[in-house]
Amino acid sequence: DGEPTVSHLPVLYRRNGDAVELIGHWARPNPQAMHAGPALAIFHGPHAYVSPGWYPDKEAAARVPTWNYAVAHLRGTLTTFDDVRSLADVVDGLSTNHEPTVGGDWRFEFERDDHRRQLRGIVGFRLVADDIALKFKLSQNHPMANRESVASQLEAQARDASFETAALMRERMTHEDNGD
């Protein structure tokens, strides 16, 4: 009906020079499986809540809560495919990438008829990015003392995302200090 549709799913990332390509698949009943044309892929990096109480100048500057984050938006042209070899390559690539992260060893076996039959239930897609926009909101609008304090507070959190946000903040502050 012309309404945007969103799916959260893993993709394979390929880069050839400046060209960026994302490859993945949907279940055949997914409404997006019939879409080709303009598309947007969104990748969330680390993100974390920032308390105004962490700023040394909280009272003088009347600071408020915020959220620090990193995100990427890839806009491009989406094409779909359903040939068995290409679908098998996608499933194999995704499992080869993700199985070791969970201690698994499952592999797509093309010679197995039962594995190939499962491919009938999916549609592959390829997104070639025409535009890539990165956004970093990492307290860069604050004085260095505030940024140092926020990074330290995030490092003390028990959440991986908070620690990763702090690491990204420190990396950006180091590049700033070096004039990058």
CSV table of C-alpha atoms in Angstrom, one decimal:
chain,number,residue,atom,x,y,z
A,1,ASP,CA,0.0,0.0,0.0
A,2,GLY,CA,3.0,2.3,-0.4
A,3,GLU,CA,3.8,2.2,3.3
A,4,PRO,CA,7.4,1.6,4.3
A,5,THR,CA,8.1,-1.9,5.6
A,6,VAL,CA,10.9,-2.7,8.1
A,7,SER,CA,12.7,-6.0,8.8
A,8,HIS,CA,15.5,-6.6,11.3
A,9,LEU,CA,17.9,-9.2,9.8
A,10,PRO,CA,21.5,-10.1,9.3
A,11,VAL,CA,23.2,-9.2,6.0
A,12,LEU,CA,26.5,-9.9,4.3
A,13,TYR,CA,28.6,-6.8,3.7
A,14,ARG,CA,30.8,-6.6,0.7
A,15,ARG,CA,33.0,-3.7,-0.4
A,16,ASN,CA,34.7,-3.3,-3.7
A,17,GLY,CA,36.6,0.0,-3.7
A,18,ASP,CA,34.0,2.6,-2.9
A,19,ALA,CA,31.1,0.3,-3.9
A,20,VAL,CA,29.2,-1.1,-0.9
A,21,GLU,CA,26.8,-4.0,-1.3
A,22,LEU,CA,24.5,-5.7,1.2
A,23,ILE,CA,23.2,-9.2,0.6
A,24,GLY,CA,20.6,-11.2,2.6
A,25,HIS,CA,17.2,-12.9,2.4
A,26,TRP,CA,13.7,-12.7,3.6
A,27,ALA,CA,11.1,-15.4,4.2
A,28,ARG,CA,9.0,-15.6,1.0
A,29,PRO,CA,5.8,-14.4,2.7
A,30,ASN,CA,7.5,-11.2,3.9
A,31,PRO,CA,6.0,-8.2,2.1
A,32,GLN,CA,9.5,-6.9,1.3
A,33,ALA,CA,10.3,-10.0,-0.7
A,34,MET,CA,8.3,-8.5,-3.6
A,35,HIS,CA,10.0,-5.1,-3.5
A,36,ALA,CA,12.7,-3.9,-5.8
A,37,GLY,CA,13.9,-0.3,-6.2
A,38,PRO,CA,14.8,2.4,-3.7
A,39,ALA,CA,15.5,1.1,-0.2
A,40,LEU,CA,17.1,2.2,3.1
A,41,ALA,CA,19.3,0.0,5.4
A,42,ILE,CA,19.9,1.3,8.9
A,43,PHE,CA,22.8,0.0,11.1
A,44,HIS,CA,22.8,0.9,14.8
A,45,GLY,CA,26.2,1.2,16.5
A,46,PRO,CA,26.8,1.5,20.2
A,47,HIS,CA,24.3,3.8,22.1
A,48,ALA,CA,23.7,4.8,25.7
A,49,TYR,CA,21.7,7.0,28.0
A,50,VAL,CA,23.7,10.0,29.3
A,51,SER,CA,22.6,11.5,32.7
A,52,PRO,CA,22.9,15.2,33.2
A,53,GLY,CA,24.3,14.5,36.6
A,54,TRP,CA,27.5,13.3,34.9
A,55,TYR,CA,28.5,16.8,33.7
A,56,PRO,CA,30.8,18.9,35.8
A,57,ASP,CA,28.9,22.0,34.6
A,58,LYS,CA,25.5,20.5,35.2
A,59,GLU,CA,24.1,23.3,37.4
A,60,ALA,CA,25.7,26.3,35.7
A,61,ALA,CA,24.6,25.1,32.2
A,62,ALA,CA,21.2,23.6,33.3
A,63,ARG,CA,22.1,20.3,31.5
A,64,VAL,CA,19.4,17.8,30.5
A,65,PRO,CA,19.4,14.0,29.8
A,66,THR,CA,20.4,12.8,26.3
A,67,TRP,CA,21.4,9.8,24.3
A,68,ASN,CA,24.7,9.2,22.7
A,69,TYR,CA,24.9,7.0,19.6
A,70,ALA,CA,26.4,6.0,16.3
A,71,VAL,CA,24.3,5.1,13.2
A,72,ALA,CA,24.7,4.5,9.5
A,73,HIS,CA,22.0,4.9,6.8
A,74,LEU,CA,22.7,3.3,3.5
A,75,ARG,CA,20.3,4.3,0.7
A,76,GLY,CA,20.4,2.4,-2.6
A,77,THR,CA,18.7,0.2,-5.1
A,78,LEU,CA,17.4,-3.1,-4.0
A,79,THR,CA,17.1,-6.1,-6.3
A,80,THR,CA,15.8,-9.6,-5.5
A,81,PHE,CA,16.7,-13.1,-6.7
A,82,ASP,CA,15.5,-16.6,-6.1
A,83,ASP,CA,18.0,-18.8,-8.0
A,84,VAL,CA,19.1,-21.8,-5.9
A,85,ARG,CA,22.9,-21.2,-6.2
A,86,SER,CA,22.7,-17.6,-5.1
A,87,LEU,CA,20.3,-18.3,-2.2
A,88,ALA,CA,22.6,-21.2,-1.1
A,89,ASP,CA,25.5,-18.7,-1.1
A,90,VAL,CA,23.7,-16.3,1.1
A,91,VAL,CA,22.6,-18.9,3.6
A,92,ASP,CA,26.1,-20.4,3.7
A,93,GLY,CA,27.7,-17.0,4.0
A,94,LEU,CA,25.4,-16.0,6.9
A,95,SER,CA,25.9,-19.3,8.8
A,96,THR,CA,29.7,-19.3,8.2
A,97,ASN,CA,29.8,-15.8,9.6
A,98,HIS,CA,27.5,-16.3,12.6
A,99,GLU,CA,27.8,-20.0,13.7
A,100,PRO,CA,31.3,-19.5,15.3
A,101,THR,CA,29.9,-16.6,17.4
A,102,VAL,CA,27.5,-18.9,19.1
A,103,GLY,CA,29.8,-21.9,19.3
A,104,GLY,CA,27.9,-23.7,16.5
A,105,ASP,CA,29.2,-25.6,13.4
A,106,TRP,CA,26.2,-25.8,11.2
A,107,ARG,CA,26.9,-25.4,7.5
A,108,PHE,CA,24.6,-25.3,4.5
A,109,GLU,CA,25.3,-28.4,2.4
A,110,PHE,CA,24.4,-27.8,-1.2
A,111,GLU,CA,24.5,-31.5,-2.1
A,112,ARG,CA,21.8,-32.3,0.5
A,113,ASP,CA,18.3,-32.2,-1.1
A,114,ASP,CA,16.6,-31.3,2.2
A,115,HIS,CA,18.9,-28.2,2.5
A,116,ARG,CA,18.2,-27.1,-1.1
A,117,ARG,CA,14.4,-27.6,-0.6
A,118,GLN,CA,14.4,-25.1,2.3
A,119,LEU,CA,15.6,-22.4,-0.1
A,120,ARG,CA,12.1,-22.4,-1.7
A,121,GLY,CA,10.9,-20.5,1.4
A,122,ILE,CA,13.2,-17.5,1.0
A,123,VAL,CA,13.9,-14.7,-1.5
A,124,GLY,CA,17.3,-13.2,-1.7
A,125,PHE,CA,18.1,-9.5,-2.0
A,126,ARG,CA,21.0,-7.3,-2.9
A,127,LEU,CA,21.2,-3.6,-2.0
A,128,VAL,CA,23.9,-1.5,-3.7
A,129,ALA,CA,24.4,1.7,-1.7
A,130,ASP,CA,24.2,5.0,-3.6
A,131,ASP,CA,24.6,7.1,-0.5
A,132,ILE,CA,26.0,6.3,3.0
A,133,ALA,CA,25.4,8.7,5.8
A,134,LEU,CA,27.1,8.3,9.2
A,135,LYS,CA,25.8,10.1,12.3
A,136,PHE,CA,27.7,10.3,15.5
A,137,LYS,CA,26.2,12.0,18.6
A,138,LEU,CA,28.9,11.5,21.2
A,139,SER,CA,28.6,14.7,23.4
A,140,GLN,CA,30.9,16.5,20.9
A,141,ASN,CA,28.9,19.7,21.5
A,142,HIS,CA,30.1,19.7,25.1
A,143,PRO,CA,33.3,20.9,26.7
A,144,MET,CA,36.1,18.3,27.0
A,145,ALA,CA,35.6,18.0,30.8
A,146,ASN,CA,32.0,16.9,30.2
A,147,ARG,CA,33.0,14.4,27.5
A,148,GLU,CA,35.7,12.9,29.7
A,149,SER,CA,33.2,12.6,32.6
A,150,VAL,CA,30.5,11.0,30.4
A,151,ALA,CA,33.1,8.5,28.9
A,152,SER,CA,34.2,7.6,32.5
A,153,GLN,CA,30.7,7.1,33.7
A,154,LEU,CA,29.8,4.9,30.6
A,155,GLU,CA,32.9,2.8,31.2
A,156,ALA,CA,31.7,2.1,34.7
A,157,GLN,CA,28.3,0.7,33.5
A,158,ALA,CA,27.6,-3.0,33.3
A,159,ARG,CA,26.2,-2.7,29.8
A,160,ASP,CA,28.4,-3.6,26.8
A,161,ALA,CA,26.7,-0.9,24.7
A,162,SER,CA,27.6,1.7,27.3
A,163,PHE,CA,31.3,0.6,27.4
A,164,GLU,CA,31.3,0.5,23.5
A,165,THR,CA,29.9,4.0,23.4
A,166,ALA,CA,32.6,5.2,25.8
A,167,ALA,CA,35.3,3.6,23.6
A,168,LEU,CA,33.9,5.3,20.5
A,169,MET,CA,33.8,8.7,22.4
A,170,ARG,CA,37.4,8.2,23.5
A,171,GLU,CA,38.5,7.3,20.0
A,172,ARG,CA,36.9,10.5,18.6
A,173,MET,CA,38.4,12.6,21.4
A,174,THR,CA,41.8,11.2,20.6
A,175,HIS,CA,41.4,12.1,16.9
A,176,GLU,CA,40.3,15.6,17.9
A,177,ASP,CA,43.4,16.0,20.2
A,178,ASN,CA,45.6,14.9,17.2
A,179,GLY,CA,43.9,17.4,14.9
A,180,ASP,CA,42.3,14.6,12.8
